[in-house]
Coordinates of N, CA, C and O in Angstrom, one line a residue:
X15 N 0.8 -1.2 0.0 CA 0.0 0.0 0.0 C 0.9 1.2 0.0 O 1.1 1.9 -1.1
X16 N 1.4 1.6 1.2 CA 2.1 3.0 1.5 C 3.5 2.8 0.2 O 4.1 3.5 -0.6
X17 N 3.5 2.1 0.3 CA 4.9 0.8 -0.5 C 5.1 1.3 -1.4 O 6.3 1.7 -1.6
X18 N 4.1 1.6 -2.5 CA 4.4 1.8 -4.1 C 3.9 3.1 -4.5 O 3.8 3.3 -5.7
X19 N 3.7 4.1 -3.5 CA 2.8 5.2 -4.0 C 3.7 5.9 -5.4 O 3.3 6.2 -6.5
X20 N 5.1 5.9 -4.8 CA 5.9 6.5 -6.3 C 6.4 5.8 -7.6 O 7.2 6.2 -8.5
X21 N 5.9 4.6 -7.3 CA 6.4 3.4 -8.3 C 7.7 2.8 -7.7 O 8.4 2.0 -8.4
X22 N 8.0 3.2 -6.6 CA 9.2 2.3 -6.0 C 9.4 1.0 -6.5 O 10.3 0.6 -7.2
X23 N 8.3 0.1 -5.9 CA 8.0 -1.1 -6.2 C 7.5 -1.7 -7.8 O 6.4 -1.3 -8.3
X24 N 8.0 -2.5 -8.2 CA 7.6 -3.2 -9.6 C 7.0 -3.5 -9.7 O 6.5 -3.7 -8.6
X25 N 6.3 -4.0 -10.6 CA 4.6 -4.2 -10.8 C 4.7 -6.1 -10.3 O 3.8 -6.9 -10.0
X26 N 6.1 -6.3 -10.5 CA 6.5 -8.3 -10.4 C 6.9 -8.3 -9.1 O 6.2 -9.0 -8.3
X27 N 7.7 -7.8 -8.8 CA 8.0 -8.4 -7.5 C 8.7 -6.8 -6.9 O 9.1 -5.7 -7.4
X28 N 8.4 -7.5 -5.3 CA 8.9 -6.3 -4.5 C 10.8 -6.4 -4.5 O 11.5 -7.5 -4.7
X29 N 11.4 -5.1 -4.1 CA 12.7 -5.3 -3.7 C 13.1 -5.4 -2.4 O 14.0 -5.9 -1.7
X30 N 12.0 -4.6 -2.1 CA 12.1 -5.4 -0.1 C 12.0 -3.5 0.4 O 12.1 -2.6 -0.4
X31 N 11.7 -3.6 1.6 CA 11.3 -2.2 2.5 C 12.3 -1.6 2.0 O 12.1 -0.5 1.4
X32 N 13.6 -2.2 2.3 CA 15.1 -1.1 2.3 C 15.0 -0.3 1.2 O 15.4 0.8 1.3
X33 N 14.3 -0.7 -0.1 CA 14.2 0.8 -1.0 C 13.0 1.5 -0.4 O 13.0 2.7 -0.5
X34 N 12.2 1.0 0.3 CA 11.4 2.1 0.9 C 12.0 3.4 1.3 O 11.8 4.5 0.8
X35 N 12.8 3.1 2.5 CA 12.9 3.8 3.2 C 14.1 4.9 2.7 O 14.3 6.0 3.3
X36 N 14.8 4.4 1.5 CA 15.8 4.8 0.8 C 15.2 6.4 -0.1 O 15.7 7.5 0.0
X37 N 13.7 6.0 -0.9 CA 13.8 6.8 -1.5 C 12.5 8.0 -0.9 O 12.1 9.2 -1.1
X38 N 12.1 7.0 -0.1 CA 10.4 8.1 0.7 C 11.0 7.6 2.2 O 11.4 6.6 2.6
X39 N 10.7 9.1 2.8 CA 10.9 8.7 4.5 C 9.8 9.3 5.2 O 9.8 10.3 5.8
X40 N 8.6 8.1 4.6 CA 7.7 7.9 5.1 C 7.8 7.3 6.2 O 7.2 7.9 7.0
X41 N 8.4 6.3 6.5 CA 8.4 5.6 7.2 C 10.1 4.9 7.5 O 11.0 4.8 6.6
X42 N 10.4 4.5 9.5 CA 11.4 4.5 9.4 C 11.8 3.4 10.0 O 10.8 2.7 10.2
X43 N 13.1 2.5 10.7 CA 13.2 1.9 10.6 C 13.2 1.4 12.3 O 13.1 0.4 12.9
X44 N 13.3 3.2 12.7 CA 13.0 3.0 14.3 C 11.5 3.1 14.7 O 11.1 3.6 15.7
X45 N 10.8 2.5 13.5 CA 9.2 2.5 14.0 C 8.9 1.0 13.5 O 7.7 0.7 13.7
X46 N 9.8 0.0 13.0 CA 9.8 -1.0 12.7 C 9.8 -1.7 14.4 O 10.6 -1.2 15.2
X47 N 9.0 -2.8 14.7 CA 8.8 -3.2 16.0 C 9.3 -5.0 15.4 O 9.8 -5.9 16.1
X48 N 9.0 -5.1 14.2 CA 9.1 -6.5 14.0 C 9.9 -7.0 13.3 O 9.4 -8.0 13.8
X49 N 10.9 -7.6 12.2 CA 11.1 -7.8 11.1 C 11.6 -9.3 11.1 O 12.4 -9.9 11.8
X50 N 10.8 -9.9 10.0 CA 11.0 -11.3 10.0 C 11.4 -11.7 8.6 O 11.2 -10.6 8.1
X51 N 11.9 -12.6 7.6 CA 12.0 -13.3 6.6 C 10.6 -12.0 5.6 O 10.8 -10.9 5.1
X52 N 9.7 -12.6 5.7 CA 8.5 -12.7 5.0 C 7.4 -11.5 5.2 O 6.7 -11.0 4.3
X53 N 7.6 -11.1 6.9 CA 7.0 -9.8 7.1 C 7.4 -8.9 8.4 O 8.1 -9.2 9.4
X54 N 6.8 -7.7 8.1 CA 7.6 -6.8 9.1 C 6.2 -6.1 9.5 O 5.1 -6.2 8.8
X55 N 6.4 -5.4 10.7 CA 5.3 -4.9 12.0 C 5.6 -3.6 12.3 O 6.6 -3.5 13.0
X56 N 4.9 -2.4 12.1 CA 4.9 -1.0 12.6 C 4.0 -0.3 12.9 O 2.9 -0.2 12.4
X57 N 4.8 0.6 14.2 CA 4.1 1.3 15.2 C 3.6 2.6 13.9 O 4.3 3.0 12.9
X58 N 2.2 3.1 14.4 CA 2.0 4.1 14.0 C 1.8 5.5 14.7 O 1.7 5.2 15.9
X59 N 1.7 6.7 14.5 CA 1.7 7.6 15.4 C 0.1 8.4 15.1 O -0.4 9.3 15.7
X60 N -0.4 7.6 13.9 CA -1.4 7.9 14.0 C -3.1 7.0 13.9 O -3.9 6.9 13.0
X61 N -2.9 6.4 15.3 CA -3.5 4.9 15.2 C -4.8 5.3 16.0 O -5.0 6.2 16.8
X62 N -6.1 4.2 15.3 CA -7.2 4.1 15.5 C -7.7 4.3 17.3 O -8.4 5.2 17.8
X63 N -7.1 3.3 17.7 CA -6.9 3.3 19.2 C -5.5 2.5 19.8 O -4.9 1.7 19.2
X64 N -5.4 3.1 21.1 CA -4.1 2.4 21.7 C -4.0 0.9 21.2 O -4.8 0.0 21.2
X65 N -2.3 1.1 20.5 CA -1.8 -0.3 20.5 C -1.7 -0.7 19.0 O -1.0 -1.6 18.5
X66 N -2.6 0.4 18.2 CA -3.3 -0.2 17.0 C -1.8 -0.3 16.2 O -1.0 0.6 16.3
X67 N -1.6 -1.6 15.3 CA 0.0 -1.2 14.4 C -0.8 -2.3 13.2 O -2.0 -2.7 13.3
X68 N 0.2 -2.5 12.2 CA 0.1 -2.8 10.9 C 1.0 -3.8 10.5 O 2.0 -3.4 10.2
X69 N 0.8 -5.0 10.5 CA 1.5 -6.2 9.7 C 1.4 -6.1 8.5 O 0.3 -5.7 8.2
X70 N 2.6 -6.2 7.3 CA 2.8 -6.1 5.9 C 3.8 -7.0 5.6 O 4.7 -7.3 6.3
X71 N 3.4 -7.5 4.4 CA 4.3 -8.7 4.0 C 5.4 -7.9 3.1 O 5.0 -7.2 2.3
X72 N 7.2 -8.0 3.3 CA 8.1 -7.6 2.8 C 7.8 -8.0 0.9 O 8.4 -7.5 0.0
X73 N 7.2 -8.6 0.7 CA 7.4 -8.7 -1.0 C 5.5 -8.2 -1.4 O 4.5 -8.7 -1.0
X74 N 5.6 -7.1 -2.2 CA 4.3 -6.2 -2.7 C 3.5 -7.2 -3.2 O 3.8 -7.6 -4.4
X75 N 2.0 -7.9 -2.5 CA 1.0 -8.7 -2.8 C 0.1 -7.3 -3.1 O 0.4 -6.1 -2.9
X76 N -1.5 -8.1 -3.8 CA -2.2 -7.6 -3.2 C -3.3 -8.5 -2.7 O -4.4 -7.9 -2.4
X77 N -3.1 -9.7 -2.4 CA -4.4 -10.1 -1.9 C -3.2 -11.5 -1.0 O -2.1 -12.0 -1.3
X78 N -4.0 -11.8 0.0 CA -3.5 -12.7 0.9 C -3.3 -14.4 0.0 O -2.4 -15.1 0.4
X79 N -4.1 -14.8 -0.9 CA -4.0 -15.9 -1.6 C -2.5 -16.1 -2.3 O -2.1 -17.2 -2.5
X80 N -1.7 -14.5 -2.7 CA -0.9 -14.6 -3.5 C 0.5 -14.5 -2.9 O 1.5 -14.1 -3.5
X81 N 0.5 -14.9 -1.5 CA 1.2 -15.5 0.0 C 1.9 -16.6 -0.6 O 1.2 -17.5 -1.1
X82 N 3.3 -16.8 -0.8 CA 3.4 -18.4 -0.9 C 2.8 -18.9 1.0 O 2.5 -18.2 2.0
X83 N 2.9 -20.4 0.8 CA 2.6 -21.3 2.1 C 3.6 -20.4 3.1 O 3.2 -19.8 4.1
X84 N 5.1 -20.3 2.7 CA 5.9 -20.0 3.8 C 5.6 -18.2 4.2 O 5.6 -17.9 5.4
X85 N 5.5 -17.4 3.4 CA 5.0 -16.1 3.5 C 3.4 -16.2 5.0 O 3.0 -15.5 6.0
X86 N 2.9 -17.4 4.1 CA 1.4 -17.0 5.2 C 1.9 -17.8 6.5 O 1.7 -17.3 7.6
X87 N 2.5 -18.7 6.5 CA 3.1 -19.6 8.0 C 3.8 -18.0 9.0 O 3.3 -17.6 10.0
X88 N 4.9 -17.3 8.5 CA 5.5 -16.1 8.7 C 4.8 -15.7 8.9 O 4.9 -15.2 10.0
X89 N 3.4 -15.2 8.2 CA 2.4 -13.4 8.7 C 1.6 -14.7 9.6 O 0.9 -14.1 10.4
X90 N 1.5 -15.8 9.8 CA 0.5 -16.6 11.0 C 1.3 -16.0 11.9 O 0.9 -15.0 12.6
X91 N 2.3 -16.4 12.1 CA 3.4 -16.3 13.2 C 3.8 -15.2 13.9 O 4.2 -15.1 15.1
X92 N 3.5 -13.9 12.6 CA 4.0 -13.0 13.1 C 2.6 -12.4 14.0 O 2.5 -11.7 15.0
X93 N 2.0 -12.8 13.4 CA 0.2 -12.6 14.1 C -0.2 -12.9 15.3 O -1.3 -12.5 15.6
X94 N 0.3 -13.7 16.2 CA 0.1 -14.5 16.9 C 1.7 -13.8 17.9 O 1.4 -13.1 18.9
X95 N 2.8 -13.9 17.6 CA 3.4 -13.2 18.3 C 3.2 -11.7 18.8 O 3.4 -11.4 20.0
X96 N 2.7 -10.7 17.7 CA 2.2 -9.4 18.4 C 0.9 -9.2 18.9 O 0.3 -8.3 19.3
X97 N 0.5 -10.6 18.8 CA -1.1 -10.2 20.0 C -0.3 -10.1 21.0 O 0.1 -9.1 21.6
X98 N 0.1 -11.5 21.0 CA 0.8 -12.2 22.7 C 1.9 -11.1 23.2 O 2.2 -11.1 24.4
X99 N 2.3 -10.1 22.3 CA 3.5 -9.0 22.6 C 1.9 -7.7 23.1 O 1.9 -7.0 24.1
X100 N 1.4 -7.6 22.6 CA 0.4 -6.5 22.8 C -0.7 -6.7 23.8 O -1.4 -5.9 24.3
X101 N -0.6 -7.9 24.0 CA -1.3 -8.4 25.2 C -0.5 -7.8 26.8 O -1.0 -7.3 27.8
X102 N 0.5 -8.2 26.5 CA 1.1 -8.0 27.9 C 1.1 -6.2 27.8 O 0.9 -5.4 28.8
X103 N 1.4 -5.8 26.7 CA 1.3 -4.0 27.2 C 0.2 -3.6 27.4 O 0.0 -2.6 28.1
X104 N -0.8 -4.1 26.8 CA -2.2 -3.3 26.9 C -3.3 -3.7 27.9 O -4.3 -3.1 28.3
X105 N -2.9 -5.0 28.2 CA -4.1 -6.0 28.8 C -5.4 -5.6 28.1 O -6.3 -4.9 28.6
X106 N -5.4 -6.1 26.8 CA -6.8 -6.0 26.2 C -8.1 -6.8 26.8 O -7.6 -7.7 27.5
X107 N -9.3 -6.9 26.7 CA -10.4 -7.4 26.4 C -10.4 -8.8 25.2 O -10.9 -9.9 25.2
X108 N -9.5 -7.8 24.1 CA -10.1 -8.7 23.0 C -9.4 -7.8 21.6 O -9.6 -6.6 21.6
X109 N -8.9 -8.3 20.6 CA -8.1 -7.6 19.4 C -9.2 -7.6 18.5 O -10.2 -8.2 18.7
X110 N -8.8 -7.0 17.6 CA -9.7 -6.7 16.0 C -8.3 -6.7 15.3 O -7.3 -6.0 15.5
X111 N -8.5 -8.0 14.2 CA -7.2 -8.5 13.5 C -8.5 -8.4 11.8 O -9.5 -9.1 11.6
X112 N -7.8 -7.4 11.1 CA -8.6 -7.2 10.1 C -7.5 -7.2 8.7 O -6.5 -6.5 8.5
X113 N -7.8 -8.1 7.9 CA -6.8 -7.8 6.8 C -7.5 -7.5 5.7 O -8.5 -8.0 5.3
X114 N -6.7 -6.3 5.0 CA -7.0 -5.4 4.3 C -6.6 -5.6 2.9 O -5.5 -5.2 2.6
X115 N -7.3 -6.1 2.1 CA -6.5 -5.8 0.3 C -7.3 -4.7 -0.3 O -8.4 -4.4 0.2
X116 N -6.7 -4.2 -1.3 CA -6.5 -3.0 -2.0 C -7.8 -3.4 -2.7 O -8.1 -4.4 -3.2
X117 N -9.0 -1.6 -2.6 CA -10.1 -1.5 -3.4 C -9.6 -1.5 -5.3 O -8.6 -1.1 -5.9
X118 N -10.7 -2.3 -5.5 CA -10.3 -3.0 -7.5 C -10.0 -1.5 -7.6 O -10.3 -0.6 -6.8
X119 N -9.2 -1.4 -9.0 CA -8.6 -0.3 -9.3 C -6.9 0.3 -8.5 O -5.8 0.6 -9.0
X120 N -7.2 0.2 -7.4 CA -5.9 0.7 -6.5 C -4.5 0.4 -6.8 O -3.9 -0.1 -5.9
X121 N -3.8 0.5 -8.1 CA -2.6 -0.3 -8.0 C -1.9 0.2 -7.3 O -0.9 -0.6 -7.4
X122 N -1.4 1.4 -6.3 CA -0.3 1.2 -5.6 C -0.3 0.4 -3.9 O 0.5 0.3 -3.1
X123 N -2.0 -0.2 -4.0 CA -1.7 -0.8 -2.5 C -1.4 -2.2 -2.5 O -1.6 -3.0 -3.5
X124 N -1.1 -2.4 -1.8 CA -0.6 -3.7 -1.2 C -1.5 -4.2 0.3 O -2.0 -3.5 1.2
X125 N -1.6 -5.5 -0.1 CA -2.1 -6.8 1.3 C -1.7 -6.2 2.6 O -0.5 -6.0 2.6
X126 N -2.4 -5.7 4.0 CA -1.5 -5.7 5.0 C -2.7 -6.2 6.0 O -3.8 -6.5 5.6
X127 N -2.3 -6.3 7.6 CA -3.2 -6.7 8.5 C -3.0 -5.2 9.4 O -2.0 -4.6 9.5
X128 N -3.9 -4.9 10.0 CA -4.5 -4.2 11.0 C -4.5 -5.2 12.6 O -5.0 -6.3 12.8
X129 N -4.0 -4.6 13.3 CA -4.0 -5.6 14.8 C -4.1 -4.3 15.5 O -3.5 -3.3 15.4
X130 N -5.3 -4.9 16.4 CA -6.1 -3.2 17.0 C -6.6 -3.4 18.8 O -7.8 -3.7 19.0
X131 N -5.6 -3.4 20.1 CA -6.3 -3.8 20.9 C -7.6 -3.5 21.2 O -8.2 -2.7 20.4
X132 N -8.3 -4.0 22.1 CA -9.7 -3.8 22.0 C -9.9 -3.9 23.3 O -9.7 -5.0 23.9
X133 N -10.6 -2.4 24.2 CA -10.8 -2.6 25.5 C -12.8 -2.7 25.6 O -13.5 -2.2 24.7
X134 N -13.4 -3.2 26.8 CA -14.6 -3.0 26.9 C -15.6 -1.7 26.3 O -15.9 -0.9 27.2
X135 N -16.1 -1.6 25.5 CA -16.8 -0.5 25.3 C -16.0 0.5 24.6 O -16.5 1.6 24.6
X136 N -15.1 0.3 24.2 CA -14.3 1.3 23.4 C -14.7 1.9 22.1 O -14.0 2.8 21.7
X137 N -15.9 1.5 21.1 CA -16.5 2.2 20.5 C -17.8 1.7 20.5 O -17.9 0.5 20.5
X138 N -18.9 2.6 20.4 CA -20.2 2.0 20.5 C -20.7 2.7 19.1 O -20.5 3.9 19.0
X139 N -21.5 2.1 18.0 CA -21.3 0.8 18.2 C -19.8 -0.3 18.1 O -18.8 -0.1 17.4
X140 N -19.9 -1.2 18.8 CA -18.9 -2.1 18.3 C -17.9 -1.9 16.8 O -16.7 -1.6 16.8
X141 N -18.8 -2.2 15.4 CA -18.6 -2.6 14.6 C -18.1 -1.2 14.0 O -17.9 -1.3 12.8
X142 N -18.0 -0.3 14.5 CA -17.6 1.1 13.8 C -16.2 1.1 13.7 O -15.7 1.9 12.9
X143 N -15.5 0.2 14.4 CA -14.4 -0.1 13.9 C -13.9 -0.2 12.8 O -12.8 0.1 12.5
X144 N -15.1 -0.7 11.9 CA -14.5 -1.2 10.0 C -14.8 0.0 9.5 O -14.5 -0.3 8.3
X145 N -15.1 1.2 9.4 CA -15.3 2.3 9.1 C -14.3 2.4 9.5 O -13.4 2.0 8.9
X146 N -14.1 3.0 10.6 CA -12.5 3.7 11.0 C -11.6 3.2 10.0 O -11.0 3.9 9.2
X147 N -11.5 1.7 10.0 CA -10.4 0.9 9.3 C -10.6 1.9 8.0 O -9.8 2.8 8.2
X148 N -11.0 2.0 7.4 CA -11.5 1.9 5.9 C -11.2 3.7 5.6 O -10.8 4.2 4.5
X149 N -11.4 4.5 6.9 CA -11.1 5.8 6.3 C -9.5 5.6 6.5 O -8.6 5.9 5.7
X150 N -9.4 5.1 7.4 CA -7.8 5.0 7.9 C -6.8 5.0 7.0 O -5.9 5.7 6.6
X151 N -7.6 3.6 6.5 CA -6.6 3.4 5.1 C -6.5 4.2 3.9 O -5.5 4.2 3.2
X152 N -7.8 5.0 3.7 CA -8.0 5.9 2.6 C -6.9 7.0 2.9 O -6.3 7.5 2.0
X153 N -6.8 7.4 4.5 CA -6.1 8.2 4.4 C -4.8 8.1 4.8 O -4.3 9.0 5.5
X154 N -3.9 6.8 4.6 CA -2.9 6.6 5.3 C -2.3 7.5 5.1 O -2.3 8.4 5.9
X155 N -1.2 7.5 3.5 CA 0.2 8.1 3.0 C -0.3 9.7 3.3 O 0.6 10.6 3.0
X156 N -1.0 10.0 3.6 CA -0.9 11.9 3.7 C -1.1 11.9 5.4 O -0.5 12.8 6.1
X157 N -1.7 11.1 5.8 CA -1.9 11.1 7.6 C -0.8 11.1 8.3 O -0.3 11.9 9.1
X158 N -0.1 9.5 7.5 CA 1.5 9.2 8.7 C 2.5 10.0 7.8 O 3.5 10.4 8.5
X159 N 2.5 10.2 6.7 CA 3.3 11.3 6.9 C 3.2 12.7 7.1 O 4.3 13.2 7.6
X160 N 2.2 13.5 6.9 CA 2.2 14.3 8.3 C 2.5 14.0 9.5 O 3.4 14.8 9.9
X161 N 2.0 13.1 10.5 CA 2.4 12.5 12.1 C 4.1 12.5 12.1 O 5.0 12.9 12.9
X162 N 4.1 11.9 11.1 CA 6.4 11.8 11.3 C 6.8 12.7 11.3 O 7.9 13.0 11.8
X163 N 6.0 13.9 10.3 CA 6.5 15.6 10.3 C 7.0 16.2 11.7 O 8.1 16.7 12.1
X164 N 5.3 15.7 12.7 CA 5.8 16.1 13.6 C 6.6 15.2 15.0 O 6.2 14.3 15.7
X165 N 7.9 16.2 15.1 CA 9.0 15.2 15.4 C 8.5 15.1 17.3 O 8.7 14.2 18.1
X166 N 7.7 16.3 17.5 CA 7.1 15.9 19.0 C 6.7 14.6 19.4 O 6.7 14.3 20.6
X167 N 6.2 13.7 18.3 CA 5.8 12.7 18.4 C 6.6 11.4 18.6 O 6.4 10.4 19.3
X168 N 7.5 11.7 18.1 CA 8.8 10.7 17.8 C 9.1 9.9 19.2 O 8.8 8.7 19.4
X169 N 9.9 10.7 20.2 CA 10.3 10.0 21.0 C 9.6 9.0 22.2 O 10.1 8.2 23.0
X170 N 7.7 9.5 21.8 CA 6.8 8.5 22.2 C 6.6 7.3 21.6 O 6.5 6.2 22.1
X171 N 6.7 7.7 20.2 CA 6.5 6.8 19.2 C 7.4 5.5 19.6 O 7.0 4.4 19.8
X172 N 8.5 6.1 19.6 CA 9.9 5.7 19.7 C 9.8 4.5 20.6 O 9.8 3.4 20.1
X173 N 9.7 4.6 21.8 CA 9.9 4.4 23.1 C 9.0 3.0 23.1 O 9.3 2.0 23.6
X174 N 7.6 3.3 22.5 CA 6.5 2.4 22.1 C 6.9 1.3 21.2 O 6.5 0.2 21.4
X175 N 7.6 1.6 20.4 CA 8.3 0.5 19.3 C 9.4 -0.6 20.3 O 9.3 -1.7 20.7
X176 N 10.3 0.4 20.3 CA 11.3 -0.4 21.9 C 10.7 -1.4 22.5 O 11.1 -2.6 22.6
X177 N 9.2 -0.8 23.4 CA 8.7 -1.8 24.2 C 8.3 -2.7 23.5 O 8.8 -3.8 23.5
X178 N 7.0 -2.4 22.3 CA 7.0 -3.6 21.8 C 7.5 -4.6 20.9 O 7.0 -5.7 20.4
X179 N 8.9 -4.1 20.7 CA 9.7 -4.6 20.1 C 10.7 -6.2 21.2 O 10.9 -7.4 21.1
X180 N 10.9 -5.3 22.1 CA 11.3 -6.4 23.2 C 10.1 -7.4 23.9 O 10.3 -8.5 24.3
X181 N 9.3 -7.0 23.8 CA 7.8 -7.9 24.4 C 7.9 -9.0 23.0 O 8.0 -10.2 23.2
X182 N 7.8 -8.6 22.1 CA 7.6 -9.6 20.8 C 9.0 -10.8 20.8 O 9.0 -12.0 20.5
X183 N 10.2 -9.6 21.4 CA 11.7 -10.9 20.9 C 11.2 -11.8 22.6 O 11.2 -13.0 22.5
X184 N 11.0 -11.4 23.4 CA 10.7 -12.2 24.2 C 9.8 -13.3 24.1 O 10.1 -14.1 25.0
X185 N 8.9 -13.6 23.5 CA 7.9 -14.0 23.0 C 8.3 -14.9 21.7 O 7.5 -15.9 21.5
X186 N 9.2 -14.7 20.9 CA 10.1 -15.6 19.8 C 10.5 -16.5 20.4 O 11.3 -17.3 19.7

């Protein structure tokens, strides 16, 4: 999604984040909480509700079917490790793990997952959550990069990735 907005990425295969971050600093590498083989995990600074971050698979899909087996084993794994990491920081109720592929037409997005703690009563109704999701995503690449603009935010941000970065290797 955020991935290909300038044609970074090839229409065949991804080169991997590292030109991400090389040629848009959208995103960086001290907001990276996760990085595995197949997929990587980041803090955002402008998230739905506490905790909320973003699983993306390192090579540009756009639909979860187009996962080899070892890609979906890795985003299982990595899924299951940042509840169990986000559990211990947040003591949730209950997560909303929502995966997102790109509306027909969209070629610069890409497959990612949403992992969103979830406390008692935290939006009424309930299900207003997939709304949220859905502008969220409409407005990611101008939202977080505005939020990274501002560098006020950073050393929260920062500090949040750290912890959940250590809660998840502990959890490995």
């Amino acid at each position: 999604f955020f991935q290909a907005e300038d044609g970074i990425r090839g229409s065949v295969a991804s080169r991997g984040r590292g030109d991400v971050y090389k040629r848009q600093m959208i995103i960086g590498e001290k907001f990276i909480f996760m990085a595995l083989k197949s997929v990587y995990g980041m803090t955002l600074p402008n998230q739905i509700l506490p905790g909320h971050i973003l699983l993306c698979p390192n090579r540009s899909v756009k639909h979860l079917y187009e996962l080899s087996e070892e890609e979906v084993s890795s985003f299982a794994l990595a899924t299951q490790q940042t509840v169990a990491a986000l559990s211990k920081i947040h003591a949730p109720c209950s997560f909303t793990i929502f995966t997102q592929e790109p509306d027909p037409g969209k070629e610069e997005e890409q497959m990612h997952c949403h992992i969103i703690p979830r406390k008692e009563k935290d939006l009424v109704p309930n299900d207003r959550i997939y709304d949220m999701i859905n502008l969220f995503d409409s407005n990611f690449s101008v939202a977080y990069s505005e939020a990274i603009k501002d560098t006020s935010l950073h050393p929260k941000l920062e500090e949040y990735t750290k912890t959940l970065k250590c809660a998840t290797q502990l959890i490995q």
